[in-house]
Coordinates of C-alpha atoms and ligand atoms in Angstrom, one line a residue:
M25 CA 8.3 6.0 -22.8
S26 CA 11.7 6.5 -23.7
F27 CA 14.5 4.7 -21.1
Q28 CA 13.7 4.8 -17.2
R29 CA 15.5 5.7 -14.3
V30 CA 14.0 3.6 -11.6
C31 CA 14.3 4.9 -7.9
I32 CA 12.8 1.7 -5.0
L33 CA 11.7 3.1 -2.0
G34 CA 11.5 -0.2 0.1
S35 CA 13.8 -2.6 -2.0
T36 CA 14.4 -5.2 0.2
G37 CA 10.0 -5.4 1.1
S38 CA 7.9 -7.9 -0.9
I39 CA 6.6 -5.5 -3.3
G40 CA 10.2 -3.7 -3.8
C41 CA 11.6 -7.0 -4.7
S42 CA 8.6 -8.1 -7.4
T43 CA 9.7 -4.5 -8.8
L44 CA 13.5 -5.9 -9.4
D45 CA 12.5 -9.4 -11.0
V46 CA 9.9 -7.0 -12.9
I47 CA 13.0 -5.2 -14.1
A48 CA 14.8 -7.7 -14.7
R49 CA 13.2 -8.1 -17.9
H50 CA 13.6 -5.3 -19.3
S51 CA 16.8 -4.0 -19.0
Q52 CA 16.9 -2.4 -23.1
T53 CA 14.4 -0.2 -21.7
M54 CA 15.0 0.5 -18.2
A55 CA 17.8 0.6 -14.8
V56 CA 18.1 0.9 -11.2
Y57 CA 19.5 4.3 -10.3
A58 CA 18.6 4.0 -6.4
L59 CA 17.8 1.5 -3.4
S60 CA 16.6 2.5 0.0
A61 CA 16.6 -0.4 2.7
Y62 CA 15.9 -0.1 6.6
S63 CA 17.2 -3.2 7.8
R64 CA 19.1 -6.8 5.8
M65 CA 21.7 -4.6 4.5
E66 CA 23.4 -8.1 2.9
K67 CA 19.6 -8.0 0.7
L68 CA 20.4 -4.2 0.3
A69 CA 24.0 -5.2 -0.7
E70 CA 23.1 -8.0 -2.9
Q71 CA 20.4 -6.2 -4.9
A72 CA 23.1 -2.9 -5.3
L73 CA 25.0 -5.4 -7.0
Q74 CA 23.1 -7.3 -9.1
Y75 CA 21.6 -4.0 -10.7
Q76 CA 24.5 -2.0 -10.4
V77 CA 22.8 1.2 -8.8
Q78 CA 24.7 4.9 -8.5
V79 CA 22.8 5.4 -4.6
V80 CA 21.2 3.8 -1.8
V81 CA 19.9 4.8 1.0
V82 CA 19.7 3.8 4.6
P83 CA 18.7 4.4 8.4
D84 CA 21.8 5.7 10.2
G85 CA 25.7 5.2 10.1
D86 CA 25.6 1.7 11.6
A87 CA 23.6 0.6 9.3
A88 CA 26.1 2.2 6.1
T89 CA 28.6 0.3 7.8
Q90 CA 27.0 -2.9 7.8
F91 CA 25.8 -2.3 3.9
I92 CA 29.6 -1.7 3.2
Q93 CA 31.0 -4.7 4.3
A94 CA 28.7 -6.5 2.8
Y95 CA 29.4 -5.2 -0.7
G96 CA 32.5 -6.1 -0.9
K97 CA 35.0 -5.2 -3.0
G98 CA 34.5 -2.7 -6.0
S99 CA 33.6 1.2 -6.4
L100 CA 30.5 2.0 -3.9
P101 CA 27.2 3.1 -4.8
E102 CA 26.9 6.8 -2.7
I103 CA 25.1 6.5 0.2
R104 CA 22.6 8.5 1.5
I105 CA 21.2 8.9 4.9
G106 CA 17.9 8.8 6.6
E107 CA 14.6 10.8 5.8
P108 CA 16.6 13.3 4.2
G109 CA 18.7 11.1 2.1
L110 CA 15.0 9.5 1.4
I111 CA 13.5 12.7 -0.2
E112 CA 17.0 13.7 -2.1
T113 CA 16.4 10.3 -3.7
A114 CA 12.7 10.6 -4.8
S115 CA 13.5 13.9 -6.0
D116 CA 16.8 13.8 -7.4
S117 CA 16.7 14.7 -11.2
A118 CA 18.2 12.0 -12.6
V119 CA 15.2 9.9 -11.4
D120 CA 12.2 9.2 -13.6
T121 CA 10.2 7.0 -12.1
V122 CA 9.8 6.3 -8.1
M123 CA 8.6 3.2 -6.6
A124 CA 7.2 4.1 -3.4
A125 CA 6.9 0.5 -1.4
I126 CA 8.0 1.8 2.5
V127 CA 5.6 0.2 4.7
G128 CA 4.0 2.8 6.7
A129 CA 3.9 6.6 7.6
A130 CA 7.9 6.4 7.4
C131 CA 7.3 7.0 3.3
L132 CA 4.7 10.3 3.8
A133 CA 8.1 12.5 3.1
P134 CA 9.5 10.8 0.6
V135 CA 7.0 10.6 -1.4
L136 CA 5.5 13.9 -1.0
A137 CA 8.8 14.8 -2.1
A138 CA 8.0 12.8 -5.6
A139 CA 5.2 14.5 -6.0
R140 CA 6.7 18.1 -6.1
A141 CA 9.2 17.1 -8.2
G142 CA 7.4 15.9 -10.9
K143 CA 8.0 12.3 -10.6
R144 CA 6.2 9.4 -12.5
I145 CA 5.0 7.2 -9.0
L146 CA 4.1 4.0 -8.6
L147 CA 2.5 4.0 -5.1
A148 CA 2.1 0.7 -3.3
N149 CA 2.0 2.7 -0.3
K150 CA -1.3 3.0 0.6
E151 CA -0.5 4.7 4.3
A152 CA 0.3 7.7 2.1
L153 CA -3.1 8.8 0.9
V154 CA -5.0 7.4 4.3
A155 CA -3.2 9.7 6.6
A156 CA -2.7 12.5 4.3
G157 CA -4.6 12.0 0.8
G158 CA -5.6 15.7 0.0
L159 CA -2.2 16.8 0.7
F160 CA -0.6 14.4 -1.1
M161 CA -2.9 14.6 -4.1
D162 CA -2.4 18.2 -4.2
A163 CA 0.9 17.9 -4.8
V164 CA 1.1 15.3 -7.3
R165 CA -1.7 18.0 -9.3
Q166 CA 0.8 20.6 -8.5
G167 CA 4.1 18.9 -9.3
N168 CA 2.5 17.8 -12.6
A169 CA 3.3 14.3 -11.4
S170 CA 1.5 11.0 -12.5
L171 CA 0.4 8.6 -10.5
I172 CA 0.2 4.7 -10.7
P173 CA -1.7 2.9 -8.1
I174 CA 0.3 -0.4 -7.5
D175 CA -2.1 -1.7 -4.6
S176 CA -3.9 -4.3 -6.9
E177 CA -7.3 -2.9 -6.4
H178 CA -6.5 0.5 -7.1
N179 CA -4.7 -0.9 -9.9
A180 CA -7.5 -2.9 -11.3
I181 CA -10.1 0.1 -10.9
F182 CA -7.0 2.5 -13.0
Q183 CA -7.3 -0.3 -15.6
C184 CA -11.2 -0.1 -15.4
L185 CA -11.7 3.5 -15.4
P186 CA -10.3 5.4 -19.3
E187 CA -10.1 8.6 -16.9
A188 CA -7.6 7.5 -14.9
S189 CA -6.1 6.0 -17.2
R190 CA -6.3 9.3 -19.5
H191 CA -5.3 12.2 -16.8
H192 CA -3.7 10.3 -14.1
I193 CA -5.3 11.9 -12.0
I194 CA -9.2 12.5 -11.3
S195 CA -10.7 15.7 -10.1
E196 CA -13.8 14.9 -9.9
A197 CA -15.8 11.6 -9.8
P198 CA -17.4 10.7 -13.4
K199 CA -20.5 10.9 -13.1
S200 CA -21.0 7.5 -15.3
I201 CA -19.9 5.4 -12.0
R202 CA -22.4 4.3 -10.2
R203 CA -19.8 2.6 -7.4
L204 CA -16.3 1.5 -7.1
L205 CA -16.3 -2.1 -5.7
L206 CA -13.2 -3.4 -4.4
T207 CA -12.7 -7.3 -3.4
A208 CA -11.2 -9.1 -0.6
S209 CA -10.0 -12.4 -0.1
G210 CA -11.4 -12.3 3.6
G211 CA -8.4 -13.5 4.6
P212 CA -7.7 -16.8 7.0
F213 CA -9.8 -16.2 9.5
R214 CA -13.5 -16.0 6.8
T215 CA -15.2 -18.9 8.4
L216 CA -13.5 -19.7 11.8
D217 CA -15.7 -19.8 14.5
L218 CA -15.8 -16.0 15.8
N219 CA -15.3 -17.4 19.2
D220 CA -11.8 -18.4 18.3
L221 CA -10.7 -15.3 17.1
A222 CA -9.3 -14.3 20.6
S223 CA -6.4 -16.9 20.7
V224 CA -5.1 -16.8 16.6
T225 CA -1.6 -16.7 16.5
P226 CA 0.6 -14.0 14.4
E227 CA 1.5 -17.0 12.4
Q228 CA -2.2 -17.9 11.4
A229 CA -2.8 -14.5 10.7
C230 CA 0.0 -14.4 8.4
A231 CA -0.4 -17.0 6.5
H232 CA -2.6 -15.6 3.7
P233 CA -4.5 -18.1 1.5
N234 CA -3.8 -16.3 -1.7
W235 CA -0.8 -13.4 -1.8
S236 CA 2.6 -14.2 -0.3
M237 CA 3.2 -10.2 1.4
G238 CA 4.7 -8.4 4.4
K239 CA 3.8 -9.0 7.7
K240 CA 2.1 -6.2 8.6
I241 CA -0.2 -6.0 5.4
S242 CA -1.2 -9.8 5.9
V243 CA -2.2 -8.8 9.4
D244 CA -4.2 -5.7 8.0
S245 CA -5.5 -8.6 5.4
A246 CA -6.6 -10.8 8.0
T247 CA -8.4 -8.1 10.3
M248 CA -9.8 -6.0 6.7
L249 CA -8.7 -3.1 8.0
N250 CA -6.3 -3.2 4.7
K251 CA -9.5 -3.0 2.7
G252 CA -10.7 -0.2 4.8
L253 CA -7.3 0.8 4.0
E254 CA -8.1 0.9 0.7
V255 CA -11.5 2.2 0.6
I256 CA -9.6 5.5 2.0
E257 CA -7.4 4.9 -1.0
A258 CA -10.1 4.9 -3.7
H259 CA -12.0 8.0 -2.2
W260 CA -8.3 10.0 -2.5
L261 CA -7.4 8.6 -5.7
F262 CA -10.8 8.6 -7.8
A263 CA -12.5 11.3 -6.0
M264 CA -15.4 8.6 -5.5
P265 CA -17.7 9.9 -1.7
A266 CA -17.1 6.8 0.8
D267 CA -21.1 6.0 -0.2
K268 CA -19.9 4.6 -3.6
I269 CA -17.2 2.8 -2.6
D270 CA -18.4 -1.8 -1.7
V271 CA -16.4 -4.3 -0.3
V272 CA -16.8 -7.9 -1.7
I273 CA -15.3 -10.7 -0.9
H274 CA -14.2 -12.9 -3.3
P275 CA -12.1 -15.7 -1.9
Q276 CA -10.1 -16.8 -5.0
S277 CA -8.6 -13.4 -5.3
L278 CA -8.9 -13.7 -9.4
I279 CA -11.4 -10.6 -9.9
H280 CA -8.8 -7.7 -7.9
S281 CA -11.7 -5.1 -8.5
M282 CA -14.2 -4.1 -10.3
V283 CA -16.1 -0.3 -11.7
E284 CA -19.9 -0.5 -12.1
Y285 CA -21.4 2.3 -14.6
I286 CA -24.6 3.5 -14.2
D287 CA -25.9 1.9 -17.8
G288 CA -24.8 -1.6 -15.6
S289 CA -22.3 -2.7 -17.0
V290 CA -19.6 -3.9 -15.0
L291 CA -15.6 -4.0 -15.7
A292 CA -13.3 -6.2 -13.7
Q293 CA -9.8 -6.9 -13.9
L294 CA -9.3 -10.5 -13.7
G295 CA -5.6 -11.8 -13.2
Q296 CA -3.4 -14.2 -11.1
P297 CA -2.6 -13.3 -7.3
D298 CA 1.1 -11.9 -8.2
M299 CA 2.0 -8.4 -8.1
R300 CA 4.6 -8.8 -10.9
T301 CA 0.6 -7.7 -13.2
S302 CA 0.0 -4.3 -11.0
I303 CA 4.1 -2.9 -10.6
A304 CA 4.4 -4.1 -14.8
Y305 CA 1.1 -2.6 -15.5
G306 CA 2.7 0.7 -13.4
L307 CA 6.5 0.2 -15.1
G308 CA 5.2 0.0 -18.9
F309 CA 1.8 2.3 -19.0
P310 CA 0.9 3.1 -21.4
E311 CA 2.2 -0.4 -23.1
R312 CA 1.7 -3.5 -21.7
I313 CA 5.3 -5.3 -21.2
E314 CA 5.7 -8.9 -19.5
S315 CA 5.7 -9.4 -16.0
G316 CA 6.3 -13.1 -15.4
V317 CA 3.1 -14.0 -14.0
G318 CA 1.6 -17.0 -15.6
L319 CA -1.7 -17.5 -17.6
L320 CA -5.0 -17.2 -15.6
G321 CA -6.1 -20.7 -15.2
L322 CA -10.0 -19.8 -15.5
T323 CA -11.4 -24.0 -16.1
A324 CA -8.9 -25.2 -14.0
M325 CA -10.3 -23.0 -10.7
G326 CA -13.9 -23.2 -11.8
R327 CA -15.9 -20.5 -10.2
L328 CA -15.6 -16.9 -8.5
D329 CA -17.6 -17.1 -5.6
F330 CA -18.7 -13.3 -3.7
E331 CA -19.9 -12.7 -0.3
E332 CA -21.2 -9.6 2.0
P333 CA -18.7 -8.6 4.1
D334 CA -19.5 -9.5 8.3
F335 CA -18.9 -6.4 10.4
E336 CA -19.0 -8.3 12.8
R337 CA -15.8 -10.9 11.9
F338 CA -13.9 -7.9 10.8
P339 CA -14.6 -4.8 12.8
C340 CA -12.2 -3.3 11.6
L341 CA -13.8 -2.9 7.9
K342 CA -16.3 -0.8 10.1
L343 CA -13.5 1.2 11.6
S344 CA -12.1 2.2 8.6
F345 CA -15.6 3.2 6.8
E346 CA -16.3 5.0 10.0
A347 CA -13.1 7.0 9.9
L348 CA -14.0 8.1 6.2
A349 CA -17.0 9.5 7.7
T350 CA -15.1 11.6 10.7
S351 CA -12.5 13.3 9.3
Q352 CA -9.1 13.1 8.6
A353 CA -7.8 12.9 11.5
A354 CA -10.0 9.8 12.1
C355 CA -8.1 8.3 9.5
I356 CA -4.3 9.4 10.1
T357 CA -5.8 7.5 13.8
L358 CA -7.0 4.3 12.5
N359 CA -3.9 3.8 10.3
A360 CA -1.3 5.1 13.4
A361 CA -3.1 2.9 16.1
N362 CA -3.7 -0.3 13.8
E363 CA 0.7 0.1 13.3
V364 CA 1.0 0.5 16.9
A365 CA -1.4 -2.0 17.1
V366 CA -0.6 -5.1 15.1
D367 CA 3.5 -4.4 15.8
L368 CA 2.3 -5.6 19.6
F369 CA 0.2 -8.2 18.2
L370 CA 3.3 -9.6 15.8
K371 CA 5.1 -9.3 19.3
R372 CA 2.6 -11.1 21.5
K373 CA 2.1 -8.7 24.0
I374 CA -1.4 -8.2 22.8
S375 CA -4.1 -10.6 21.4
Y376 CA -6.4 -10.2 17.9
N377 CA -9.0 -8.7 19.2
D378 CA -7.4 -6.1 20.8
I379 CA -6.5 -4.6 17.5
P380 CA -10.0 -3.6 16.9
R381 CA -10.1 -2.3 20.9
V382 CA -7.3 -0.3 20.2
I383 CA -8.2 1.2 16.7
S384 CA -11.6 2.0 18.3
N385 CA -10.7 3.9 21.7
S386 CA -7.9 5.5 20.0
I387 CA -9.9 7.3 17.2
E388 CA -12.6 8.2 20.1
R389 CA -10.2 10.3 22.0
V390 CA -8.1 11.9 19.0
V391 CA -11.6 12.8 17.8
G392 CA -12.8 14.3 21.2
M393 CA -9.7 16.7 20.9
N394 CA -8.3 20.1 19.3
T395 CA -6.2 18.5 16.5
P396 CA -5.1 21.4 13.8
A397 CA -5.7 22.4 10.4
L398 CA -3.9 19.5 8.8
D399 CA -3.0 21.1 5.6
C400 CA 1.0 20.2 5.8
L401 CA 3.0 17.1 6.8
E402 CA 3.9 18.6 10.2
S403 CA 0.1 18.7 11.3
V404 CA -0.4 15.6 10.1
L405 CA 2.9 13.8 11.4
G406 CA 1.5 15.4 14.7
V407 CA -1.7 14.1 14.5
D408 CA 0.1 10.3 14.0
H409 CA 2.5 11.1 16.7
E410 CA 0.2 11.4 19.5
S411 CA -2.3 8.5 17.8
R412 CA 0.7 6.4 18.7
I413 CA 1.0 7.8 22.0
I414 CA -2.3 7.1 22.6
A415 CA -2.7 3.3 21.1
R416 CA 0.9 2.7 22.7
G417 CA -0.9 3.7 26.2
L418 CA -4.1 1.0 25.4
C419 CA -2.0 -1.6 24.3
S420 CA -0.6 -1.6 27.3
S421 CA -3.5 -1.6 29.7
A422 CA -4.7 -4.4 27.1
A423 CA -1.7 -6.6 27.9
Ligands
LIG523 P1 8.0 -5.2 3.5 O1 7.9 -5.1 5.3 O2 7.9 -6.4 3.0 O3 9.2 -4.0 3.1 C1 9.2 -2.6 3.5 C2 10.1 -2.1 3.0 O4 10.2 -0.7 3.8 C3 11.6 -3.1 3.3 O5 12.3 -3.0 2.2 C4 12.3 -2.3 4.4 O6 13.4 -1.6 4.9 C5 11.3 -0.5 4.6 N1 11.1 0.2 5.7 C6 10.0 -0.8 6.5 N2 10.4 0.6 7.2 C7 10.7 1.9 7.2 C8 11.4 2.8 7.4 N3 10.9 3.1 8.5 N4 12.5 3.6 6.8 C9 12.4 3.0 5.9 N5 12.1 2.0 5.3 C10 11.4 1.1 5.9 O7 6.5 -4.8 3.1 P2 5.4 -4.9 1.6 O8 4.7 -6.1 1.7 O9 6.7 -5.0 0.5 O10 4.4 -3.6 2.0 C11 5.0 -1.8 1.1 C12 3.9 -1.1 0.8 O11 3.2 -1.3 0.1 C13 3.0 -1.1 2.2 O12 2.3 0.0 2.6 C14 1.7 -2.3 1.8 O13 0.6 -1.3 2.2 C15 1.9 -1.8 0.6 N6 1.2 -3.2 -0.6 C16 2.0 -4.2 -0.4 C17 1.5 -4.8 -1.6 C18 2.0 -6.6 -1.1 O14 1.7 -7.7 -2.1 N7 3.1 -6.7 -0.2 C19 0.1 -5.1 -2.1 C20 -0.4 -3.8 -2.3 C21 0.5 -2.5 -1.6
LIG524 MG1 -4.5 -4.8 -2.2

């Protein structure tokens, strides 16, 4: 690929900062054109100055004022505002590559715009595929965009699946594949006494044993809802039916996922648990570039363990498989109700065990309703919105 101009949506987050770290190692072949953030304007200003970006996107006028104050002297980048600003930037003709690293449903509209504009999309956000997988994959095909998954499991599968890396998008599950095996660390509560789950704190839930990540995804790793979202992601990315996707707990997080072929071969991708490997793979593709990630100390680690996931300990994983088998509306609600419940758990308004309860009851309500055809962003966001209202109601009765 020739010189690459990158837009990072969600640059102040964990993935955003790792992306900037990788880009800084390749200033001859890539530059940052645009950044976006929702809060922490000082951080955004610091990044914008360091990388000399042309455009920043901030949520509103107040944030713009804070950004300008924090930026200090020097020629300001263009400041764009809110969702229209994100959409304009994700489809800007000056942008080659869009790193989609906004957390949650807020990434949906900009990433759809990037797909329609035929960008090279590095997709870290998982909610876009979970809530609107069909719509998004159609937009990628129609816009002739290319799509490289950054979530480490899907990036691993992409690396182990020549069809995916050759064509970027798979329309039909290759017959040569017996199943995809998504690995999961099991999170901080893998061995905790089941009776103690009711009283775990947000700090304990966020203390992931292997990965350093944003708070919301850290809680999702503890409940394994994260793995559930990843099963749905894999279904859309690799056109794989749910019964050909399995989850295996692998506490060391060194194998990032595997593809099992019908001839008995299993291809795995291994590496340190550091997102810069997937990010560098996405930025460099089809070349391999330096990421700053250290060597894998296999002999120091010594062993690789595997366990079956236990649905009693991880009811959110079971709910995810069920949602995928039920309907797209169920998947939208799974994601939306989880966002609401995790937010309130982090604010100590509900308990850890309320999270699966709220999700399950929300799905039951939404599936019982008459939902519209989910063939456009507005109808997807409508079900998302409705699900959040239902989940908030359930949370306040749980609190
Ligand atoms: P984070 O919370 O650290 O950062 C989120 C970023 O999005 C920030 O820049 C924030 O300002 C911005 N943002 C938040 N709400 C917004 C809104 N309403 N509108 C616009 N911008 C908003 O999150 P993260 O851990 O970097 O994760 C980003 C995405 O990547 C998530 O979807 C997550 O599931 C996915 N992901 C993360 C990891 C990881 O290791 N962190 C791994 C795989 C996938
Ligand atoms: Mg992952």
